[in-house]
XYZ file of C-alpha atoms in Angstrom:
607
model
C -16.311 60.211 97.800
C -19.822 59.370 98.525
C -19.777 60.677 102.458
C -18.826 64.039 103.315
C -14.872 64.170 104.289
C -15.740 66.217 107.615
C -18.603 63.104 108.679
C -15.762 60.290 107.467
C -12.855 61.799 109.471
C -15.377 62.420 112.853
C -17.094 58.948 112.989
C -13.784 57.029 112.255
C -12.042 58.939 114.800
C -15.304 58.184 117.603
C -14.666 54.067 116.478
C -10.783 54.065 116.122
C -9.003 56.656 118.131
C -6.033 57.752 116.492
C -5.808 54.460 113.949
C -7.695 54.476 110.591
C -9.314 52.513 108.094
C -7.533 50.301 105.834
C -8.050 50.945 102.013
C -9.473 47.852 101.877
C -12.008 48.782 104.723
C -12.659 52.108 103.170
C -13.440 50.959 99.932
C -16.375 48.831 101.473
C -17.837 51.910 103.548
C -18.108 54.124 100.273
C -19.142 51.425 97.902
C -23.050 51.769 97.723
C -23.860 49.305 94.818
C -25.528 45.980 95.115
C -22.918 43.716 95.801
C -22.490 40.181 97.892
C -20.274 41.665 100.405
C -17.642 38.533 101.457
C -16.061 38.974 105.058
C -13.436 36.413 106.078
C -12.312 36.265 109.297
C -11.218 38.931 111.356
C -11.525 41.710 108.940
C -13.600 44.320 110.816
C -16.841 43.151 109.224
C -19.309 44.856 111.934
C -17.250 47.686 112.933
C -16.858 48.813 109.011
C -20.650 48.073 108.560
C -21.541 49.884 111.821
C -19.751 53.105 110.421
C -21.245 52.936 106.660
C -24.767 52.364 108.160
C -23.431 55.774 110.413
C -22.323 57.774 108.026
C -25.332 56.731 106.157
C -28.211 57.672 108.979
C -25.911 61.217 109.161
C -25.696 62.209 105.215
C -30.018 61.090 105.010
C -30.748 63.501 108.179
C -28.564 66.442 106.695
C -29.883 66.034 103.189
C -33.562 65.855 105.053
C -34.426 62.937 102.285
C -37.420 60.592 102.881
C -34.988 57.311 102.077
C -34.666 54.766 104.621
C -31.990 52.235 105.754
C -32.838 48.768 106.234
C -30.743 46.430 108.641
C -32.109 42.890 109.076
C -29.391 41.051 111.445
C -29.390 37.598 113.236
C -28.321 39.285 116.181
C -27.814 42.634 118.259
C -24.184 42.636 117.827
C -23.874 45.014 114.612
C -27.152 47.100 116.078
C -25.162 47.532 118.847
C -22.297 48.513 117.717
C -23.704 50.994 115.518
C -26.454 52.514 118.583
C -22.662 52.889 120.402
C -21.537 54.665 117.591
C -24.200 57.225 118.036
C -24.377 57.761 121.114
C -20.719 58.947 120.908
C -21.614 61.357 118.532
C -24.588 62.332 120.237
C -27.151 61.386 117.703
C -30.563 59.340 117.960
C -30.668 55.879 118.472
C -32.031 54.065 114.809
C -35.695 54.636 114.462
C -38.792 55.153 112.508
C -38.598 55.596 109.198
C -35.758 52.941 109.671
C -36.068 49.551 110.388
C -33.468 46.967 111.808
C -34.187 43.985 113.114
C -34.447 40.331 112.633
C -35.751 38.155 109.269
C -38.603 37.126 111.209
C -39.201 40.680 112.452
C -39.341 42.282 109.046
C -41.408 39.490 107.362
C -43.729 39.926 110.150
C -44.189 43.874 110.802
C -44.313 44.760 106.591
C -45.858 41.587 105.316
C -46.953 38.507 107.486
C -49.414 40.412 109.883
C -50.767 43.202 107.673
C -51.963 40.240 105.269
C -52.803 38.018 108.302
C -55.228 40.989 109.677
C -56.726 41.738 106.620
C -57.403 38.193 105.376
C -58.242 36.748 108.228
C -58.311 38.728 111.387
C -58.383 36.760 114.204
C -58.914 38.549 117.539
C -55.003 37.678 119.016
C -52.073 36.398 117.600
C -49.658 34.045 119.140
C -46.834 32.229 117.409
C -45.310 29.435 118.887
C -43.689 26.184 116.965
C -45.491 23.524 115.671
C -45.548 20.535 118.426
C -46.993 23.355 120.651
C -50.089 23.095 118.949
C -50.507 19.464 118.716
C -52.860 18.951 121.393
C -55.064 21.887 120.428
C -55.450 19.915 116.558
C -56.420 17.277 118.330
C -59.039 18.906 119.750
C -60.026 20.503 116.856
C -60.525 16.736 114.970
C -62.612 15.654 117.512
C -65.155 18.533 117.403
C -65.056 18.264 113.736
C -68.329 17.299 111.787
C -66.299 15.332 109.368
C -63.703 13.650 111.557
C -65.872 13.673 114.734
C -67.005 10.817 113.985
C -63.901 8.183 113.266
C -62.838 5.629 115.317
C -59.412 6.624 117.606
C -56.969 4.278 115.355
C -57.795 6.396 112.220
C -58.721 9.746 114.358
C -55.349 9.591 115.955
C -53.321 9.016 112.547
C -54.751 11.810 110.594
C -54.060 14.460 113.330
C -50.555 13.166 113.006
C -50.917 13.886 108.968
C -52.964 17.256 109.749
C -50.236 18.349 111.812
C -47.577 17.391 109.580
C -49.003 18.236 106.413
C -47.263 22.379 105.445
C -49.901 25.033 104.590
C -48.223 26.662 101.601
C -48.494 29.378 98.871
C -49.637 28.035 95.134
C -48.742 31.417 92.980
C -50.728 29.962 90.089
C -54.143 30.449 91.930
C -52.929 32.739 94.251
C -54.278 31.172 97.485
C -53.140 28.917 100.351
C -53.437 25.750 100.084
C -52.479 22.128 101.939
C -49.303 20.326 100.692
C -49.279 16.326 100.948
C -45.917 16.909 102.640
C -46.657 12.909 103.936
C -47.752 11.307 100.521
C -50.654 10.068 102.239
C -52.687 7.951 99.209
C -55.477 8.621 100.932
C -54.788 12.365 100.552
C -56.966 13.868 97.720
C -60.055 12.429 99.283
C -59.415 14.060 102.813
C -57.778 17.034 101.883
C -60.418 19.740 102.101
C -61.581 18.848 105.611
C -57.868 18.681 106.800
C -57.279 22.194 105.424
C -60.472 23.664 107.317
C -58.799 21.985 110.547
C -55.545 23.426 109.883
C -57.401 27.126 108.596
C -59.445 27.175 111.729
C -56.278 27.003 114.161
C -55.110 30.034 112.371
C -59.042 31.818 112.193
C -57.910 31.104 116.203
C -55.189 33.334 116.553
C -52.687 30.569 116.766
C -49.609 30.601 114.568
C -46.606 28.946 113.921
C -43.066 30.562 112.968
C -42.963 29.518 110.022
C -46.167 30.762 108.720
C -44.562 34.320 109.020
C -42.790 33.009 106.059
C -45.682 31.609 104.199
C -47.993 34.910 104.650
C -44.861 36.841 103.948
C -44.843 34.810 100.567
C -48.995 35.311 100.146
C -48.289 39.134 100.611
C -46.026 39.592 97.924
C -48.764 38.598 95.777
C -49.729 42.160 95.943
C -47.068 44.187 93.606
C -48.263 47.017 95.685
C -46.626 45.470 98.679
C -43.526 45.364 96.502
C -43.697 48.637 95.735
C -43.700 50.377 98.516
C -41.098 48.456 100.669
C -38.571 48.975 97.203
C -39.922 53.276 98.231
C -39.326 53.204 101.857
C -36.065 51.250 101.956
C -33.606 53.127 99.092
C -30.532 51.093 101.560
C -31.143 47.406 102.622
C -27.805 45.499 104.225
C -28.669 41.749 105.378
C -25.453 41.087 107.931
C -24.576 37.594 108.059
C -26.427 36.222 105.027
C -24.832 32.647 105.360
C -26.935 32.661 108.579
C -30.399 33.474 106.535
C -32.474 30.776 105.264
C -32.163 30.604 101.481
C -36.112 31.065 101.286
C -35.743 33.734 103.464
C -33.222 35.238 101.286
C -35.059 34.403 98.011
C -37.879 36.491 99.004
C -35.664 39.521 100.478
C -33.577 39.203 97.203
C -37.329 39.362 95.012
C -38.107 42.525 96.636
C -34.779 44.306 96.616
C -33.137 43.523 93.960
C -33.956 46.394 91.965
C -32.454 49.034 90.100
C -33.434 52.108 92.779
C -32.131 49.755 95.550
C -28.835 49.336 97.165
C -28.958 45.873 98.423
C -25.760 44.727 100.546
C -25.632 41.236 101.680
C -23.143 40.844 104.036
C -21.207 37.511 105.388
C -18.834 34.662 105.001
C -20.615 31.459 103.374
C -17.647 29.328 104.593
C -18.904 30.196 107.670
C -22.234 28.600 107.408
C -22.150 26.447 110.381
C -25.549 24.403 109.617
C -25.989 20.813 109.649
C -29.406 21.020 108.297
C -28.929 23.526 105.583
C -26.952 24.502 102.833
C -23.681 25.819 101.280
C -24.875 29.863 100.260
C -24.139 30.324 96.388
C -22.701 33.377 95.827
C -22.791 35.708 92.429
C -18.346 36.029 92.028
C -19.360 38.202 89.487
C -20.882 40.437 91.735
C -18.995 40.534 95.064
C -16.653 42.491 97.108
C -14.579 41.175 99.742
C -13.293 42.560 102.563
C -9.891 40.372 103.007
C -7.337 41.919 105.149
C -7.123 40.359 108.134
C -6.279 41.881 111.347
C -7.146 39.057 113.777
C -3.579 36.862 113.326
C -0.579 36.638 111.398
C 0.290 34.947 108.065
C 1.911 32.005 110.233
C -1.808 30.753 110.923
C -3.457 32.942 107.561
C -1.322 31.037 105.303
C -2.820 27.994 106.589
C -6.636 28.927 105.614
C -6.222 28.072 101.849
C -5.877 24.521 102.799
C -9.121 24.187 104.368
C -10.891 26.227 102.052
C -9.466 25.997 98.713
C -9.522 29.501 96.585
C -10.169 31.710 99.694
C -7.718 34.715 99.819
C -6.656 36.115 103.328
C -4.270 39.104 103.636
C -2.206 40.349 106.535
C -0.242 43.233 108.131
C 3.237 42.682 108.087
C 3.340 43.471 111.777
C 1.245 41.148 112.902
C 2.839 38.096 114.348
C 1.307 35.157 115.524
C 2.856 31.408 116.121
C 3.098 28.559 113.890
C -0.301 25.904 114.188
C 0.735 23.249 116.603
C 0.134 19.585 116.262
C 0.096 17.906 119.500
C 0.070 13.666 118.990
C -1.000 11.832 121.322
C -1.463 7.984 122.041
C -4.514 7.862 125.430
C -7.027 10.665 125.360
C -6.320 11.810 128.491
C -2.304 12.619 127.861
C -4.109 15.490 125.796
C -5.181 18.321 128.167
C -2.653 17.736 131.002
C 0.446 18.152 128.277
C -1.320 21.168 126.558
C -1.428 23.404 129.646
C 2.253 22.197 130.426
C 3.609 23.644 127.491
C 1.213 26.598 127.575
C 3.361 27.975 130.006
C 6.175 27.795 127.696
C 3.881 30.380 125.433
C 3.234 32.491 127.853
C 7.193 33.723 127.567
C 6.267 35.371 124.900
C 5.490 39.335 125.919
C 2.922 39.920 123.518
C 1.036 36.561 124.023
C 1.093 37.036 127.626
C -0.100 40.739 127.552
C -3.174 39.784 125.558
C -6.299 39.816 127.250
C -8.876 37.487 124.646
C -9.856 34.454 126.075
C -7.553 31.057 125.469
C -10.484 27.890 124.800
C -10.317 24.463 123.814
C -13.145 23.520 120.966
C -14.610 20.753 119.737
C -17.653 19.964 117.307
C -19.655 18.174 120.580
C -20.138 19.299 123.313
C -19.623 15.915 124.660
C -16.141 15.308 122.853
C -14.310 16.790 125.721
C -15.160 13.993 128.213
C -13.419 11.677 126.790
C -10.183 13.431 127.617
C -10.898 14.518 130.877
C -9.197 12.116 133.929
C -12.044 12.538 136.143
C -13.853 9.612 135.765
C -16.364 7.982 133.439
C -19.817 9.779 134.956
C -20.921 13.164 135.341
C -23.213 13.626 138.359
C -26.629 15.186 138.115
C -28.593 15.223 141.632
C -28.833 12.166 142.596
C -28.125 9.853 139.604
C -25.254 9.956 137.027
C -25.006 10.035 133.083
C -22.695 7.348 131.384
C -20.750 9.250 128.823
C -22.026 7.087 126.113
C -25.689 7.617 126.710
C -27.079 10.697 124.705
C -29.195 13.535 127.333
C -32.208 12.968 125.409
C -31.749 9.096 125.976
C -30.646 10.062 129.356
C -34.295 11.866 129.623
C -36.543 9.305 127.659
C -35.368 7.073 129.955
C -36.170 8.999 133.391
C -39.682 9.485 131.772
C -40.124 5.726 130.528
C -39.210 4.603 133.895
C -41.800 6.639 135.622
C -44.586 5.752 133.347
C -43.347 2.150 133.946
C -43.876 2.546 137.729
C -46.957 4.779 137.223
C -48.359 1.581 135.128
C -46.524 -1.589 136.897
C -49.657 -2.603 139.497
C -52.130 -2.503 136.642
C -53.671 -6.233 135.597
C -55.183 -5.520 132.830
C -52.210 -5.859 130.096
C -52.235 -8.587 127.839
C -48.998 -7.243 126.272
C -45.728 -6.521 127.599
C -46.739 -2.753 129.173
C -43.068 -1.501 128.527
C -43.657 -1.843 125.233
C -46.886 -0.564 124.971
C -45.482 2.501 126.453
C -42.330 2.730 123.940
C -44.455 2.209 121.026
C -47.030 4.879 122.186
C -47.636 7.328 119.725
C -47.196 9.970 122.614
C -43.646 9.082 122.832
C -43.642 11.580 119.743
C -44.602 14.285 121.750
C -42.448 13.817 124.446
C -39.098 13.566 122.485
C -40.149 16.600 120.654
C -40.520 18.226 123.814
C -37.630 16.674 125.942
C -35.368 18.105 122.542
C -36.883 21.591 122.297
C -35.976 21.542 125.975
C -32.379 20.626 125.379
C -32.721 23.307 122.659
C -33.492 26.378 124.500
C -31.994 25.495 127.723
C -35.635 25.498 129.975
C -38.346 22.500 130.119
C -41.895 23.140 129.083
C -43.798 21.387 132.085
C -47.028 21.884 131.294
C -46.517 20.596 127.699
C -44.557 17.263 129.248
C -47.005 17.014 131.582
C -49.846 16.584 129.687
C -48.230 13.767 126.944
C -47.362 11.539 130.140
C -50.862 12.296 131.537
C -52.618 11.287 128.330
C -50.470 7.969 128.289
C -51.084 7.212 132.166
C -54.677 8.802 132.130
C -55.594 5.794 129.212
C -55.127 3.174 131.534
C -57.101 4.688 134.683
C -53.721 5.287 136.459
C -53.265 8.107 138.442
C -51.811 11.535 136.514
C -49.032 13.477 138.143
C -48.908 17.229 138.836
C -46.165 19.728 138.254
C -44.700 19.035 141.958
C -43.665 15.669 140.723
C -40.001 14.853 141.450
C -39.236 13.817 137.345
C -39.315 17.843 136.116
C -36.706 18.685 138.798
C -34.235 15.894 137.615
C -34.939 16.760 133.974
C -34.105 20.515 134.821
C -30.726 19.326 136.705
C -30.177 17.643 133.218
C -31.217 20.663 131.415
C -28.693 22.890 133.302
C -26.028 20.139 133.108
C -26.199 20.890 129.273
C -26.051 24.596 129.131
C -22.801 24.174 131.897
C -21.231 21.796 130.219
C -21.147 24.494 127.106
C -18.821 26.772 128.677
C -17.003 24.908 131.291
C -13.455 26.293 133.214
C -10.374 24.943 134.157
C -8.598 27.268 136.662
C -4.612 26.960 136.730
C -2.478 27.915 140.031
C -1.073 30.620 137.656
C -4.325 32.202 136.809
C -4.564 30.711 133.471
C -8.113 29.966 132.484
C -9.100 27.517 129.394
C -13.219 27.526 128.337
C -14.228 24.576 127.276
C -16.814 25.261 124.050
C -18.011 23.923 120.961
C -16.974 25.909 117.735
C -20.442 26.822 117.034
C -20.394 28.596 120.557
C -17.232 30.525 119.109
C -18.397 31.249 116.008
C -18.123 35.382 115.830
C -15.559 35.786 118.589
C -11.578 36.502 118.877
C -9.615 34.374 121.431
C -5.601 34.637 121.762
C -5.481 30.585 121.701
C -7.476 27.563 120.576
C -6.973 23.833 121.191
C -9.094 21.912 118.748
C -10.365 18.209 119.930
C -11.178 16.216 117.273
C -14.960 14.134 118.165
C -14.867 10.286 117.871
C -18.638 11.087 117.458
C -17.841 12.737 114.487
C -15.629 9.264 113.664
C -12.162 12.030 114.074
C -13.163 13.839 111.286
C -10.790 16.795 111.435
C -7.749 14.605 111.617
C -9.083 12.674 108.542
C -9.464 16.209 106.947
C -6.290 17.435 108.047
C -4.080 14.821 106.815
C -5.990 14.999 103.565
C -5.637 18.359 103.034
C -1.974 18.493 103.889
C -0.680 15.156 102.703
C -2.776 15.468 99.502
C -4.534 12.015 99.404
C -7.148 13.210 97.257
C -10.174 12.636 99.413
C -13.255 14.156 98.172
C -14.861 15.825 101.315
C -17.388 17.956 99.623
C -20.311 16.173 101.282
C -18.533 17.026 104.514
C -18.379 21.202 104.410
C -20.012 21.937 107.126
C -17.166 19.894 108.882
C -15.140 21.491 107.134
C -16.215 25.254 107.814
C -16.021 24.223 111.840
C -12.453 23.240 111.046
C -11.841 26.883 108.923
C -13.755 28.676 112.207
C -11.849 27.047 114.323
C -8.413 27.915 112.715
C -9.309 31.376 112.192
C -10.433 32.194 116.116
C -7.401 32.918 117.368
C -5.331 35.759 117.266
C -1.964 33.771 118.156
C -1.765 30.061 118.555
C -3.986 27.580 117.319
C -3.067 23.973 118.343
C -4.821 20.283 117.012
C -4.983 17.238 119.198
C -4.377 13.988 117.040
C -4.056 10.296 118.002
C -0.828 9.322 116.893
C -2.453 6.127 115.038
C -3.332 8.764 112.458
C -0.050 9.767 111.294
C 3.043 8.193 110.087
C 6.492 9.467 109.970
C 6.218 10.692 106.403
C 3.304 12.707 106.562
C 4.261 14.532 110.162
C 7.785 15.373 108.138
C 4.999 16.811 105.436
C 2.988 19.162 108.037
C 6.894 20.315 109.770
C 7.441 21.362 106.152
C 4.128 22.955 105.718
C 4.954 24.864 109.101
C 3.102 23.108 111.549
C 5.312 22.910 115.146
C 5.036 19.372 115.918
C 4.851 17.882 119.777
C 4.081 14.768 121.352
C 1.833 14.221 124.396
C 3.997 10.894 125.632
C 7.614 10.413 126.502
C 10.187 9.113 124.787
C 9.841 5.213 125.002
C 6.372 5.982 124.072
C 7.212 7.810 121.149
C 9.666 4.569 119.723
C 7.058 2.458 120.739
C 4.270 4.693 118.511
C 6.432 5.422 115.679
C 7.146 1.596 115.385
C 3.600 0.743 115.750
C 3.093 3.409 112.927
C 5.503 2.111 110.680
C 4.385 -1.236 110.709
C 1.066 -0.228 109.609
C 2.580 1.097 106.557
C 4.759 -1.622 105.498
């Protein structure tokens, strides 16, 4: 074996107790080869890779050898894990020569920096994203010898192409250079002056994110670079690859991949969750998966292979969990009210009940669960309320709009219709980037609103506002509206508690019970997919994963029962006789004349 016996037995004893590894498991903790390392759900993925990275630090500080270890992780929950680990066992927390950390981290403290110093060396270096620099180009363009000198119309549209023109790396000359990411025609004769605007923010000190990626890129231009990362780091593990950018990736993949390297990338791509990215490709011939399954029983592991086709999932005998439940339904709101009814019925069950993980009802939007709330139509924020069909960025724009409108409505001067003036204002670019970043990270950026509704306001001599001004307090109600209405509770007389999330939010975690909502957003997607993949009607969905992947999450959460809400509309008689076959338990949200009434209007549509 490749760890000592003595080190295996002690840390699996600190993380387990008196229960063991599986084979399965074990065979992943010794392997140290480069290998795509596949975890499906609820396998043990961080706890196994938390005791090979271990029993890895241990068996470098006995043998006193100068190889490192390598962790680059989207998030603290593997570090963590593994810092627990040692602690128990009364060892040092990971440090120097080691490194674990983020992509961004690693690109930034071996590559991106070093190269920025040395090449450039500003005085300070801030990173921030893009649109927070627009303002400061702006300024730039206007003190510029070459620019300087334009007229607004044309001043204001090549900041826009400055600004959205990517710096990038050509390998051929080996030097950074300006990309016509726009296809500006005008391009080629411009080009040079809108690089020295673009080089100068960086001389500056000012940075975006994604130029850690780009000097990353300019550093391995230097095989030395290569050279000595492949000599520190001997061990490199990337935990949830299907998280990493593929460029990101790429690059890691260029300097590990190599012969004196161990390279681990760890994940699940059918769990890649991204709208705006892409399926992970992964080399079969060169993978090993980690497939036994100790989340849920075969009644909802079975099931998996339907979603994703090919996928293996294996379980323990023992482990028992319910059939999936279809629940039909014919008005949205018959949903909820009938699922916590018969969750009761569940809760007979002694090892449901004595379970402790958290029981949640999912969708894709966050905004999908109004719709089958009995509440009312409006949520209420301070002292106005948000119609369900109106989007919180439109919800915002508008708020804004109206108070430039206001700000604006006593002034004579317009020939034109000021409202649309305003729309069409090429600030309204800045503010929508900033009203979504907002949305984005939870918190508003004031000063950065502030100043694109000043600049608008300011242009026709009417008075700017300050920070005081009544509009950032309503956008922040909005703001935390959002981040509640994430995570939201529904307290039972019995104690019973169902969170309201999206499946990205659950992404990761083990609950005892998930009801999926389907999204008329998302035009009812997983029914479509459901029916497809059960009833066999040969749909091709593959320009739909990532809808499909929330489905496979969604399934694969829970540790006992995992229940679908469909409008009846979607079914007929035949294919709910196919998913009772296939093992689904099947109930309906309505009573009995309903259900004649729906399984006539059904059959009608099918004759």
């Amino acid at each position: 074996m490749y760890f000592n016996q003595d080190d295996f037995d002690l840390v699996e004893k600190t993380i387990l107790g008196n229960k063991r590894f599986n084979e399965n498991q074990r065979e992943f903790i010794e392997l140290m080869e480069s290998k795509y390392i596949i975890a499906g759900p609820g396998v043990g993925k961080t706890t196994c890779l938390a005791a090979k990275i271990v029993l890895l630090l241990m068996k470098l500080a006995s043998s006193n050898s100068k190889d490192a270890v390598c962790i680059i992780t989207q998030t603290n929950v593997a570090v963590d894990e593994i810092n627990k680990i040692l602690r128990r066992l009364g060892l040092a927390q990971i440090n120097h020569p080691h490194f674990v950390g983020t992509v961004h981290q690693f690109f930034n403290t071996f590559l991106a920096i070093p190269y920025i110093k040395k090449h450039i060396n500003p005085i300070n270096l801030r990173f921030a994203e893009d649109d927070d620099y627009s303002s400061l180009i702006s300024t730039l363009v206007h003190k510029n010898s070459y620019f300087g000198g334009w007229s607004s119309g044309p001043k204001s549209a090549v900041i826009r192409k400055i600004q959205d023109c990517n710096l990038i790396y050509d390998k051929k000359t080996d030097k950074i250079i300006l990309e016509n990411t726009v296809n500006w025609d005008r391009f080629e004769r411009h080009h040079t002056h809108m690089f020295n605007v673009k080089w100068e923010l960086k001389r500056l000190g000012f940075f975006t994110f994604n130029d850690t990626f780009l000097f990353a890129e300019a550093a391995l231009g230097y095989r030395k670079n290569i050279s000595l990362l492949r000599k520190r780091f001997k061990y490199v593990f990337i935990d949830e690859f299907q998280d990493t950018k593929a460029s990101s990736l790429a690059i890691l993949k260029n300097i590990f991949s190599n012969e004196g390297n161990v390279l681990q990338v760890v994940g699940d791509p059918n769990q890649t969750l991204d709208f705006y990215g892409q399926m992970p490709s992964v080399d079969n011939k060169n993978k090993f998966e980690l497939k036994i399954c100790n989340r849920f029983g075969d009644e909802i592991a079975k099931h998996l292979p339907n979603i994703i086709n090919g996928i293996q999932v294996e379980c323990f005998k023992e482990k028992k969990s319910f059939n999936p439940l279809l629940i039909l339904y014919n008005r949205n709101e018959q949903l909820i009210p009938y699922y916590k009814k018969i969750f009761t019925e569940y809760l007979a069950d002694e090892n449901f009940s004595r379970s402790t993980k958290k029981d949640s009802i999912l969708s894709i939007r966050k905004l999908a669960i109004n719709g089958y709330q009995t509440d009312g139509n409006h949520q209420s924020v301070t002292n106005y309320k948000i119609k369900n069909s109106e989007s919180y960025t439109g919800h915002i724009s508008k708020l804004v709009n109206d108070l430039i409108y206001n700000k604006l409505s006593n002034i004579e001067e317009f020939e034109i219709d000021y409202r649309q003036w305003v729309r069409e204002h090429p600030k309204q670019t800045d503010i929508k980037k900033c009203l979504i970043k907002g949305i984005k990270r939870g918190q508003l950026d004031k000063d950065s609103l502030k100043i694109a509704i000043n600049s608008i306001l300011i242009e026709k001599d009417s008075g700017a506002i300050n920070a005081t001004n009544a509009i950032f307090g309503k956008i922040s109600s909005v703001l935390e509206l959002i981040n509640n209405s994430d995570v939201s509770k529904i307290n039972e007389d019995d104690d019973q508690t169902l969170i309201f999330g999206t499946i990205h939010s659950a992404k990761g975690e083990t609950h005892r019970s998930v009801l999926l909502i389907d999204s008329e957003e998302a035009d009812m997607i997983h029914s479509k997919m459901l029916k497809s993949f059960y009833c066999l009607d040969n749909t091709n969905y593959d320009n739909e994963w990532v809808e499909r992947n929330l489905l496979y999450v969604a399934m694969s959460r829970p540790t006992h029962l995992f229940a679908f809400g469909m409008n009846a509309s979607y079914i007929n008689q035949d294919e709910i006789n196919i998913f009772r076959d296939k093992g689904w338990d099947i109930k309906f949200a309505f009573d009995e004349s309903e259900q004649e009434n729906s399984e006539t209007k059904v059959l009608n549509m099918y004759i």
